[in-house]
Coordinates of C-alpha atoms and ligand atoms in Angstrom, one line a residue:
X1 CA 42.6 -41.3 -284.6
X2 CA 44.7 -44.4 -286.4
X3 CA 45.1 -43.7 -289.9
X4 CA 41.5 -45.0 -292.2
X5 CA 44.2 -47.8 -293.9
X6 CA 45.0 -49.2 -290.6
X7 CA 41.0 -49.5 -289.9
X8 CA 40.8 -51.0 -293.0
X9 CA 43.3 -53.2 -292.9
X10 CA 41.9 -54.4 -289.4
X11 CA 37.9 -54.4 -290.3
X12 CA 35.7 -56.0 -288.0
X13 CA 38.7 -56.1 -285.2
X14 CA 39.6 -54.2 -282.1
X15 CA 42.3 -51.8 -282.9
X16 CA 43.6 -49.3 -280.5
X17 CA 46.1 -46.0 -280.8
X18 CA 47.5 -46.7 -277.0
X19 CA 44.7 -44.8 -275.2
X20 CA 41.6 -45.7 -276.9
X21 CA 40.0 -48.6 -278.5
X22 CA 38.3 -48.6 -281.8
X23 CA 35.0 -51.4 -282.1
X24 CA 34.5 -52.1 -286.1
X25 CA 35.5 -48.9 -286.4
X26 CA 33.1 -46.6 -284.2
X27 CA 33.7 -44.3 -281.6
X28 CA 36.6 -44.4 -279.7
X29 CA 36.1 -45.2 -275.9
X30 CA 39.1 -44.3 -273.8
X31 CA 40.6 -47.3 -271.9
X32 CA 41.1 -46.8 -268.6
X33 CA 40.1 -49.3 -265.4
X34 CA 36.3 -49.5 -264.9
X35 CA 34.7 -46.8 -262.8
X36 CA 34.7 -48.5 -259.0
X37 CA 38.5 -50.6 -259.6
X38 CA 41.7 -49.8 -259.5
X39 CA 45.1 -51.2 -260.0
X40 CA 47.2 -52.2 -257.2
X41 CA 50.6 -51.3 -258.7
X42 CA 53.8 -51.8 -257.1
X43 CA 54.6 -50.5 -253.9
X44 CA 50.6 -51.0 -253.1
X45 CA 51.2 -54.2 -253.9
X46 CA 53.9 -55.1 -251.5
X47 CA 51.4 -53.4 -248.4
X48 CA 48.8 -56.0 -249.6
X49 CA 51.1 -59.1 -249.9
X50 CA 52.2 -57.6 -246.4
X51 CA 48.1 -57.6 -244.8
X52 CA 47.5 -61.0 -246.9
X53 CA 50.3 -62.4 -244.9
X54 CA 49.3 -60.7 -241.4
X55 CA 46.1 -62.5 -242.1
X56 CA 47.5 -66.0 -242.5
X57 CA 49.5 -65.9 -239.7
X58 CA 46.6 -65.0 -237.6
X59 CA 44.6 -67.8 -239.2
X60 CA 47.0 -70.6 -238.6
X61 CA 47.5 -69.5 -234.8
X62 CA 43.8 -70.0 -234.4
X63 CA 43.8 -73.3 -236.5
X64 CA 41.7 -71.7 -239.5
X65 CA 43.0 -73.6 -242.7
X66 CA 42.4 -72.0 -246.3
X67 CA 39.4 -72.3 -248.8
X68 CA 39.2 -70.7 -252.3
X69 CA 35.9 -71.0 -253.8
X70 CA 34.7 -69.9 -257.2
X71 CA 34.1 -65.7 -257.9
X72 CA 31.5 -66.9 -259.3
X73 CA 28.5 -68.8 -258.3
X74 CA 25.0 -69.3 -259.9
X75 CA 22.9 -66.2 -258.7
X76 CA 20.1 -67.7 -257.1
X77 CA 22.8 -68.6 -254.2
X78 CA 22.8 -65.3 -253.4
X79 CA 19.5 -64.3 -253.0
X80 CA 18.2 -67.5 -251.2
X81 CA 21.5 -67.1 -249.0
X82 CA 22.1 -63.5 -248.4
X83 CA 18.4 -62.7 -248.8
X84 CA 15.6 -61.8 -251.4
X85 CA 14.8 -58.2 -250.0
X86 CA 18.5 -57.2 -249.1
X87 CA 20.6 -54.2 -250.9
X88 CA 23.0 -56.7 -252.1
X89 CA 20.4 -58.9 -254.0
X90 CA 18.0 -56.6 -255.0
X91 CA 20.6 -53.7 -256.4
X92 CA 24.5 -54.5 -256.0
X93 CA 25.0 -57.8 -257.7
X94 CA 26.8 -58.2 -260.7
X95 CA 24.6 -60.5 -262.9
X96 CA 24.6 -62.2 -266.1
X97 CA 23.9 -64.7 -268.0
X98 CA 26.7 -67.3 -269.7
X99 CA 26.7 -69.1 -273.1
X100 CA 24.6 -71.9 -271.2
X101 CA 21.9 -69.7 -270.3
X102 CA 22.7 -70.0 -266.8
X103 CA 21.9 -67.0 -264.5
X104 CA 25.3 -66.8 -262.5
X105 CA 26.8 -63.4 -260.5
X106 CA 29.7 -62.3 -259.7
X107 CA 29.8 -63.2 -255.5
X108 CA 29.0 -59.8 -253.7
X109 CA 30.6 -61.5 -250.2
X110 CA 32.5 -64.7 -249.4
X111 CA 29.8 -66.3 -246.6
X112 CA 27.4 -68.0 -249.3
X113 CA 29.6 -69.6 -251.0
X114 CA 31.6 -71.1 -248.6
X115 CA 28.7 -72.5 -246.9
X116 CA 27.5 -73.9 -250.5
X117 CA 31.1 -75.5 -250.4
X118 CA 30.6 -77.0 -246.7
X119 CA 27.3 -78.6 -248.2
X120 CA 28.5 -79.9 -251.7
X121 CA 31.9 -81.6 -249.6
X122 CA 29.9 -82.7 -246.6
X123 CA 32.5 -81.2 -244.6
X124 CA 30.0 -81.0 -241.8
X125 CA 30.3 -84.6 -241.6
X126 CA 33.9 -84.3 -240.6
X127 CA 35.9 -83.0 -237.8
X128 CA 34.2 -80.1 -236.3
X129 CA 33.9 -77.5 -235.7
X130 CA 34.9 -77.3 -239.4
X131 CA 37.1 -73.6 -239.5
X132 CA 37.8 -71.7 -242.6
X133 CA 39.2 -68.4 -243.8
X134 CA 39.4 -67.0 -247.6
X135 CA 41.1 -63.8 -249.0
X136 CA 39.9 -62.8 -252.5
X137 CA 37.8 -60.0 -254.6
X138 CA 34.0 -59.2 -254.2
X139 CA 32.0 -57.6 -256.5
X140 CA 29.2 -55.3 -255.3
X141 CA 27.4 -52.8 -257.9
X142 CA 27.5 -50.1 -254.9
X143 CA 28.0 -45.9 -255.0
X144 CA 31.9 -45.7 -255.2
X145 CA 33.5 -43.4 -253.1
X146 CA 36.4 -43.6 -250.4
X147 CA 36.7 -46.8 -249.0
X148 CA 33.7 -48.8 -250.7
X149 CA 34.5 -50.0 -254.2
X150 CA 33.2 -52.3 -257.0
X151 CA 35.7 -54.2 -256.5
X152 CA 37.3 -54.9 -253.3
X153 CA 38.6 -57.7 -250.8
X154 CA 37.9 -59.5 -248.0
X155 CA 39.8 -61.5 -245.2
X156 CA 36.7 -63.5 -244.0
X157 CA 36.8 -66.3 -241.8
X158 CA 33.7 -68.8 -240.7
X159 CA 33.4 -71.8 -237.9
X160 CA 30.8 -74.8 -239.0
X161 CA 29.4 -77.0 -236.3
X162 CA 29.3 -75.6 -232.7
X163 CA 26.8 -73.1 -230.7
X164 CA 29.1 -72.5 -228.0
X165 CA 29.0 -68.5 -227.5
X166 CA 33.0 -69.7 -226.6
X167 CA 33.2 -70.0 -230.6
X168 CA 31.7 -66.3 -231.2
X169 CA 34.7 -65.1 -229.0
X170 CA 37.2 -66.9 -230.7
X171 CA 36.2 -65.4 -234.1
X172 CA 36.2 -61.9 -232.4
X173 CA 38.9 -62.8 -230.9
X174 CA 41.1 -63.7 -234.2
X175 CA 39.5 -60.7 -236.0
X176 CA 40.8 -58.4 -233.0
X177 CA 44.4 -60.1 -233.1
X178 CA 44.7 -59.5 -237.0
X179 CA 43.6 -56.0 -236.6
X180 CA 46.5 -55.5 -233.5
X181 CA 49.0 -57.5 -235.8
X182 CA 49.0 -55.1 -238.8
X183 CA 48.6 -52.2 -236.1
X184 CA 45.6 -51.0 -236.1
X185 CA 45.3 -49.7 -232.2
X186 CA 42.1 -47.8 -232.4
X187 CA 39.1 -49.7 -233.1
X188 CA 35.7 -50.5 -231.5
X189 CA 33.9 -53.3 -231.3
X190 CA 29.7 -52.8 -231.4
X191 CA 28.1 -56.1 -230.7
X192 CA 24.5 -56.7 -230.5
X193 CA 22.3 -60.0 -230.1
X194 CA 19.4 -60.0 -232.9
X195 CA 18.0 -63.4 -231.6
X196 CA 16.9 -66.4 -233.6
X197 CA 13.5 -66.4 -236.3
X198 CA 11.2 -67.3 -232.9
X199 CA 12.3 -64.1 -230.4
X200 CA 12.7 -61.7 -233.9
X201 CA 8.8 -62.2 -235.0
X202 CA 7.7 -60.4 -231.9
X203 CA 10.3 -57.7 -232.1
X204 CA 9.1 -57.1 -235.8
X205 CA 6.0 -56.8 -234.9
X206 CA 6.9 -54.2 -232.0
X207 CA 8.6 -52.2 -234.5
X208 CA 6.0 -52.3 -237.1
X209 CA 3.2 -50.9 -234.7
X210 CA 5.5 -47.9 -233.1
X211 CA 6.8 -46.9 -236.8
X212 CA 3.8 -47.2 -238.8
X213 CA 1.8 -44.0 -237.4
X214 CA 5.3 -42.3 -238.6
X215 CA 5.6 -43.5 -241.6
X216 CA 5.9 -40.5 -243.6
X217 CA 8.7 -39.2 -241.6
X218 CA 11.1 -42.1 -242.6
X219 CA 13.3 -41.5 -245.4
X220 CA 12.0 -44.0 -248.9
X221 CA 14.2 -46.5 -248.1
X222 CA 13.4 -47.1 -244.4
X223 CA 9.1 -46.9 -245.6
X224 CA 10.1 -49.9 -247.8
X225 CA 12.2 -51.1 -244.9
X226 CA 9.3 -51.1 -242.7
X227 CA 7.6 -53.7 -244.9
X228 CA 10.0 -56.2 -245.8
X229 CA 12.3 -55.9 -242.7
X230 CA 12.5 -53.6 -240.2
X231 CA 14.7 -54.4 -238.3
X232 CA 16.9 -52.9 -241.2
X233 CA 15.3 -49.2 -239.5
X234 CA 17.3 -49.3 -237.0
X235 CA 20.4 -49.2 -238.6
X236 CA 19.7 -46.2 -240.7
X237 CA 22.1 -43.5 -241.0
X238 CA 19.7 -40.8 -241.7
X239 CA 19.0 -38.2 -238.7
X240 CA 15.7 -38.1 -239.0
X241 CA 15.4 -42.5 -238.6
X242 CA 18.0 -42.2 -235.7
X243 CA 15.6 -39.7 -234.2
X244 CA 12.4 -41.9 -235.0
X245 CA 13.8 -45.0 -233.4
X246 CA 15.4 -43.3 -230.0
X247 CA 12.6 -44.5 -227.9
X248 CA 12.0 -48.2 -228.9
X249 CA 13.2 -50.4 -226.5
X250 CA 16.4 -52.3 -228.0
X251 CA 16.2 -56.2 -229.3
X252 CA 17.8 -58.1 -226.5
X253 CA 15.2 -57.3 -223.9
X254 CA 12.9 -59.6 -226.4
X255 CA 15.3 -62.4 -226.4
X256 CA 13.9 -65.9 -226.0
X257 CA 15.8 -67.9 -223.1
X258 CA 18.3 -69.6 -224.7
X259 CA 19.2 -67.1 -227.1
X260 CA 19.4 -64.6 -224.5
X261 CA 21.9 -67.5 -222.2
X262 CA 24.2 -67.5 -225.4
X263 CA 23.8 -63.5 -225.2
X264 CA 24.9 -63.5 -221.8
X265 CA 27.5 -66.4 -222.5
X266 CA 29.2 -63.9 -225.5
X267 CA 29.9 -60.9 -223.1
X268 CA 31.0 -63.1 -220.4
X269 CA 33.5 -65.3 -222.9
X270 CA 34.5 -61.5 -224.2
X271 CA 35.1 -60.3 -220.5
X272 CA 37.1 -62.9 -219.6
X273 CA 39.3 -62.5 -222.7
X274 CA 39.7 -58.7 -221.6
X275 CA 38.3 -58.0 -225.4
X276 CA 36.4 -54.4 -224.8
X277 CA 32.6 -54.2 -226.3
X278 CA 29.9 -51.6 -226.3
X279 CA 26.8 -52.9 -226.9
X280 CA 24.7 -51.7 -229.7
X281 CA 21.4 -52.2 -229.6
X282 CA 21.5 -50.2 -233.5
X283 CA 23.5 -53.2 -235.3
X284 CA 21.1 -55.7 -237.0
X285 CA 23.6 -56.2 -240.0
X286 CA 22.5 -55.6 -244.2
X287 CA 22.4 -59.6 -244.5
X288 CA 19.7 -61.5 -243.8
X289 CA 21.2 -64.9 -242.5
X290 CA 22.0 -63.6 -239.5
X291 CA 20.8 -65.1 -236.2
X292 CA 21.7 -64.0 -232.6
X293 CA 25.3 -62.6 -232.4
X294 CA 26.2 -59.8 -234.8
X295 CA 29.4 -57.4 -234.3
X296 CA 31.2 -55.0 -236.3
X297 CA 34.8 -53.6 -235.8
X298 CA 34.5 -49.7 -236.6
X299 CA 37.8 -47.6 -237.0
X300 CA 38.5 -44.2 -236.3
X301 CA 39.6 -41.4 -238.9
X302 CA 37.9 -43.5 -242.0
X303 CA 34.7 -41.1 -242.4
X304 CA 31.2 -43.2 -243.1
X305 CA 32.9 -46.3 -244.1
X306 CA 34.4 -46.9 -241.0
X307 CA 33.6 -50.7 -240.5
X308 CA 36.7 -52.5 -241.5
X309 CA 35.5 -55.9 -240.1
X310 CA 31.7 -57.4 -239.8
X311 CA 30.2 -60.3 -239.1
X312 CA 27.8 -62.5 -237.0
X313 CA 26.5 -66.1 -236.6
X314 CA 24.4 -67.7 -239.0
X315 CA 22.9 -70.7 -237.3
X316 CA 19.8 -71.0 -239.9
X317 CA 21.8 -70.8 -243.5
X318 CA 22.5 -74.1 -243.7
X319 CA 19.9 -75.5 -243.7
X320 CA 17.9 -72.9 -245.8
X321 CA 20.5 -74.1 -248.7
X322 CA 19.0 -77.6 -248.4
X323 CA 21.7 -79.0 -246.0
X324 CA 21.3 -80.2 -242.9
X325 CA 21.4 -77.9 -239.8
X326 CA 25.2 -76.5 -239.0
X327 CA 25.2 -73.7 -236.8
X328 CA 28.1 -71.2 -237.6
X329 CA 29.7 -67.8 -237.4
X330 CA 32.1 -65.4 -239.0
X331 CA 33.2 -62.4 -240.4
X332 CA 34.6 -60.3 -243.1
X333 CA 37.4 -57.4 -242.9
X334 CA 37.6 -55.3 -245.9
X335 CA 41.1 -55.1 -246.6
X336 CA 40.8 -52.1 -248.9
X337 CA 39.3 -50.1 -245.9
X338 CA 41.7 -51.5 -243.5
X339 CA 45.0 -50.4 -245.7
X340 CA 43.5 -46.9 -245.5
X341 CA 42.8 -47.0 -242.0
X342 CA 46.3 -47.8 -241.4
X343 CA 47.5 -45.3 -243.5
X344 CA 45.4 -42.7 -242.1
X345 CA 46.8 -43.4 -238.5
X346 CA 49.8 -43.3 -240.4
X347 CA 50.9 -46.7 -239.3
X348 CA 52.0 -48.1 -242.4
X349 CA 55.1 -49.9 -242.4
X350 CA 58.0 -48.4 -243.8
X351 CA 59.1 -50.0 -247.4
X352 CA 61.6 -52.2 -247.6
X353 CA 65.1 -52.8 -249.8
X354 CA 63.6 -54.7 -253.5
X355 CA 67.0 -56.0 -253.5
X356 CA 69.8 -56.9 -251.9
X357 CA 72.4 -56.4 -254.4
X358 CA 72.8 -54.6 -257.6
X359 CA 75.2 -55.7 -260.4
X360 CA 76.5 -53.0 -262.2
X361 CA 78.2 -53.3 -265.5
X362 CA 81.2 -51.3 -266.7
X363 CA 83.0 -50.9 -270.3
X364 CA 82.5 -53.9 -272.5
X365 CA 82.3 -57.4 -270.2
X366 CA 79.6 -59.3 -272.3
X367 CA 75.8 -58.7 -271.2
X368 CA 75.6 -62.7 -271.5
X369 CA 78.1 -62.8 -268.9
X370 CA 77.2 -60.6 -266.7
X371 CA 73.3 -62.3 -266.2
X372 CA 74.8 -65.5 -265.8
X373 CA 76.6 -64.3 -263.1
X374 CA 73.5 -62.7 -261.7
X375 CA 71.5 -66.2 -262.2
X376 CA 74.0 -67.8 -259.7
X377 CA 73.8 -64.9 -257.3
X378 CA 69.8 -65.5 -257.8
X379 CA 70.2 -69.5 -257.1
X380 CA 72.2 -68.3 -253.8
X381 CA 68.7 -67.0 -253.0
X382 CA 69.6 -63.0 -253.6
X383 CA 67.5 -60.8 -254.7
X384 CA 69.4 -59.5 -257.4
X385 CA 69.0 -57.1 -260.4
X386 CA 71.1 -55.5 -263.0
X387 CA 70.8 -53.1 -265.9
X388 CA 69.8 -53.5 -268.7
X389 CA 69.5 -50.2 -270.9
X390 CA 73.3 -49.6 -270.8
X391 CA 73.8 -46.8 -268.6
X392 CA 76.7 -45.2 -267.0
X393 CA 78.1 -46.4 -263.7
X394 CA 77.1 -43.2 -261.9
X395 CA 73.1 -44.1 -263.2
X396 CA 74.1 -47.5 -262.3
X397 CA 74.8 -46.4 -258.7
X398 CA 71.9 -44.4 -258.2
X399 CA 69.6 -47.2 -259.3
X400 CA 71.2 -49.5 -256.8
X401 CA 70.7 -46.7 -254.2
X402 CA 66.9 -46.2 -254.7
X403 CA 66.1 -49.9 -254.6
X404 CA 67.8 -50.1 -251.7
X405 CA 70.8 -52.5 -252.4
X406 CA 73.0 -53.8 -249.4
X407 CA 76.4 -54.3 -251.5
X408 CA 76.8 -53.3 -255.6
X409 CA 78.9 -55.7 -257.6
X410 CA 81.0 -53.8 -260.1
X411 CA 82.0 -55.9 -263.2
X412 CA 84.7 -53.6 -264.7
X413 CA 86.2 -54.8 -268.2
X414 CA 89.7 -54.9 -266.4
X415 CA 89.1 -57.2 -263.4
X416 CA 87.1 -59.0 -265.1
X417 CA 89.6 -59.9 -267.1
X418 CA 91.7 -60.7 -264.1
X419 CA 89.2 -62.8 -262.8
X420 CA 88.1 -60.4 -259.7
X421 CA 85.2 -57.8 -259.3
X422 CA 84.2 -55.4 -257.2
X423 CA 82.1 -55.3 -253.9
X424 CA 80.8 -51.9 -252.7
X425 CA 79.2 -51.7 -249.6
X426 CA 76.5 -49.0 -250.1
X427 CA 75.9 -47.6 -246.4
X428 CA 79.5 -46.6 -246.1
X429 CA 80.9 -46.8 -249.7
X430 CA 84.1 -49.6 -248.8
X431 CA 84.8 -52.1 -251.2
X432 CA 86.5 -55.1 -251.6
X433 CA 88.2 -57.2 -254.6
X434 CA 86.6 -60.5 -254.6
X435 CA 87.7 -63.5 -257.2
X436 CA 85.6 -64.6 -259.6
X437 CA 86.0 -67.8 -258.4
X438 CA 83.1 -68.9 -255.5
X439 CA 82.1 -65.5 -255.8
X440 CA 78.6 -66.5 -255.5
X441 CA 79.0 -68.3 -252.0
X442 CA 81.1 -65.4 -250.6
X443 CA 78.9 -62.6 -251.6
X444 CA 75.6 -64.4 -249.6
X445 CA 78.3 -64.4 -246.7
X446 CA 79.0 -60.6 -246.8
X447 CA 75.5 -60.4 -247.2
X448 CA 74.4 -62.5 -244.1
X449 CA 77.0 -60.8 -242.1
X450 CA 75.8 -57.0 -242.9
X451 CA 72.6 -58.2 -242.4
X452 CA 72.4 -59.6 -238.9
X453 CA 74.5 -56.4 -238.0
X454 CA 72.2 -54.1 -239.6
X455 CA 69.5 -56.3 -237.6
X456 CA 71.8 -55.5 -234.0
X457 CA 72.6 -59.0 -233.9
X458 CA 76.6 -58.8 -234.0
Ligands
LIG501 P1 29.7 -57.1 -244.9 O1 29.5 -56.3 -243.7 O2 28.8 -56.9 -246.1 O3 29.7 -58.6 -244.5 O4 31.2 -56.9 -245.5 C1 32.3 -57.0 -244.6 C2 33.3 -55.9 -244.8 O5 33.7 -55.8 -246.2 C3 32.8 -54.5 -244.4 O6 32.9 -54.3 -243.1 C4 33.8 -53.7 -245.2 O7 35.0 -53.5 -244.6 C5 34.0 -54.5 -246.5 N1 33.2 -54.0 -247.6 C6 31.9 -54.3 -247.9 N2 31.5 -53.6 -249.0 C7 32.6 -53.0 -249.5 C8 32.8 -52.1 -250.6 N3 31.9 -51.9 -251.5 N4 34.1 -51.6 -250.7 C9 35.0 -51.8 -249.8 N5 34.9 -52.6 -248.8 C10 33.7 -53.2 -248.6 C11 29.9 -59.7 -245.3 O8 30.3 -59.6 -246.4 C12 29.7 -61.0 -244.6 N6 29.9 -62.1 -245.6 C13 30.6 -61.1 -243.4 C14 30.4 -62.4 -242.7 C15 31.2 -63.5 -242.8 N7 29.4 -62.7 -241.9 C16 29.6 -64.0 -241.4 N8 30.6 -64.5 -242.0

């Protein structure tokens, strides 16, 4: 507890002892991240930079250009996007209400909103087919566990303005080719075809008359499935809803005729792109824009949550926000998923040097000195640190060892006074007197040179 002055003194404030937070001076609630996020500290951090950037490569080989939209959005874009009667509206969004009395939520996934975005910008009206991709957090009031989070982020790319089954095989395309570049070998693509509103109503209908006499053998969710959508049966993980739905005959055999051509067209594009597919009569997809292709990528070795990467087209979504009609697909890859995937198939790549050089600093050479050398080292464009809790040379050394340093610069008190310091090569211990003079310029020589050997160039 903080001492009954310090409350005092801070009445009606937050105070806190380092771990816990006092409110006007009740209860102490611990302070630690909310239960569902996490911190991405460093080393993490440099494997997300690293997939962030996989990701935008991939994108700008496919010609998908960036789009940052707001994390948050009024709420009712949601549910009339995303769907009323869907998990996501009805129990995983994070809503609330601001100063203005507006009735806004956190975005659960990125599709919504970026087809609000298309609308409000008439991008439609532009150059198409209009291709996008985002990277960011979503927020989804779900049951934590491994690999599904309150927090968590998605790469998600979508296409605006073409029905060509030539544009779902890009997309699958580009989601496979991100997955291969941050080396993720082992993945499987389920695809499925769940038709447009006209061939769905008769499916539904089928469904509804061979699962209503069994009823009472679904589990609750899949009863309550059964009369708002149930197509969303046939997905169920339960057993005993597997079992149920063994027999019906699977969605694509009700296709109309030209959803069933752009079936046909999807698996041929895939073929002739050599991309594998099992087809998967099962996926119908937890959203309900969703209109003829759907696909997930599944991993192996990540348990239950072992869909890095979902997605489908969405012909219909536009125009239920009030725009005009824009066919479109895309996807999403959870990133958080993905970086576990990876590091289960123990794939992960290998951290790198933080720095190229260290600057250690020996007997009395002024601090001041000592950083303004390191700025000019810095403008050379080195990555360059030094100490700063006066330590000994030996600590100094170590330091320079576990961050991975190519070369430490040793200012000594009596070269430096000469005008020279000293440049220790780290991999083999040889050093080298260098003036003071240009020392800048030569050091990012020695630096180039060990590098492009060290790379097997010279
Ligand atoms: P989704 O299937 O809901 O689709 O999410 C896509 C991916 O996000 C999932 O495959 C998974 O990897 C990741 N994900 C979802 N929820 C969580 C969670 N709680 N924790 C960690 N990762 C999670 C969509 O969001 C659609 N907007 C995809 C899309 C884009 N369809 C068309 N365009």
């Amino acid at each position: 507890m903080p001492p009954g002055d310090l409350l005092a003194e801070w009445e009606g404030m937050a105070v806190t002892d380092g771990r816990h937070l006092f409110l006007e001076g009740g209860a102490g609630v611990e302070i630690a991240a909310v239960r569902g996020t996490r911190d991405i500290l460093p080393g993490e951090s440099r494997l997300w930079a690293w997939v962030e950037e996989a990701a935008r490569r991939t994108c700008a080989r496919y010609h998908y250009e960036e789009i940052r939209t707001p994390i948050f959005e009024l709420a009712a874009l949601f549910a009339r996007g995303i769907g009323e009667v869907t998990d996501i509206v009805e129990k995983e969004m994070y809503t609330f209400v601001d100063r203005g009395g507006r009735e806004l939520a956190l975005r659960p996934e990125g599709t919504a909103g970026v087809v609000r975005a298309v609308l409000e910008h008439k991008l439609y009206a532009g150059p198409l087919p209009v291709k996008l991709f985002y990277v960011g957090p979503m927020f989804r009031y779900e049951r934590p566990q491994a690999g599904r989070y309150r927090q968590f982020t998605q790469f998600g790319v979508e296409a605006f303005g073409s029905a060509d089954a030539a544009l779902d095989a890009e997309i699958i395309s580009l989601g496979i080719s991100f997955l291969t570049e941050v080396g993720l070998k082992e993945w499987e693509l389920r695809l499925n075809s769940i038709g447009c509103p006209v061939c769905r109503g008769p499916y539904r209908e089928l469904l509804r008359s061979r699962l209503e006499p069994l009823r009472h053998e679904l589990c609750v969710s899949c009863q309550q499935r059964l009369d708002r959508n149930p197509l969303r049966v046939l997905d169920c993980k339960e057993e005993g809803c597997r079992r149920l739905t063994e027999g019906i005959p699977p969605i694509d055999e009700y296709l109309c005729p030209e959803c069933r051509r752009h079936w046909e067209s999807v698996q041929e594009h895939l073929n002739a792109l050599g991309i594998p597919f099992r087809r998967y009569p099962r996926l119908v997809r937890g959203l309900d824009y969703y209109t003829r292709t759907v696909f997930e990528l599944v991993t192996i070795g990540l348990g239950s949550q072992d869909a890095v990467l979902g997605g489908g087209r969405y012909d219909g979504l536009a125009e239920m926000m009030g725009g005009p009609s824009v066919p479109a697909i895309g996807f999403a890859a959870g990133l958080d998923r993905l970086l576990l995937g990876l590091e289960a198939a123990g794939t992960l790549p290998e951290p790198g040097p933080e720095v190229d050089l260290y600057v250690a600093r020996v007997g009395d050479v002024p601090q001041a000195q000592v950083l303004r050398l390191v700025t000019e080292l810095r403008r050379q464009g080195l990555r360059v640190d030094m100490d700063f809790l006066g330590r000994s040379l030996k600590t100094q050394m170590k330091t320079a060892d576990r961050l991975g340093a190519v070369f430490t610069l040793v200012v000594g008190e009596g070269e430096w006074e000469r005008g020279e310091v000293l440049l220790r090569r780290m991999s083999d211990g040889s050093q080298e007197v260098l003036p003071r003079e240009g020392l800048a310029e030569k050091v990012a020589e020695r630096l180039a040179a060990a590098q492009a050997i060290a790379r097997g160039e010279v």
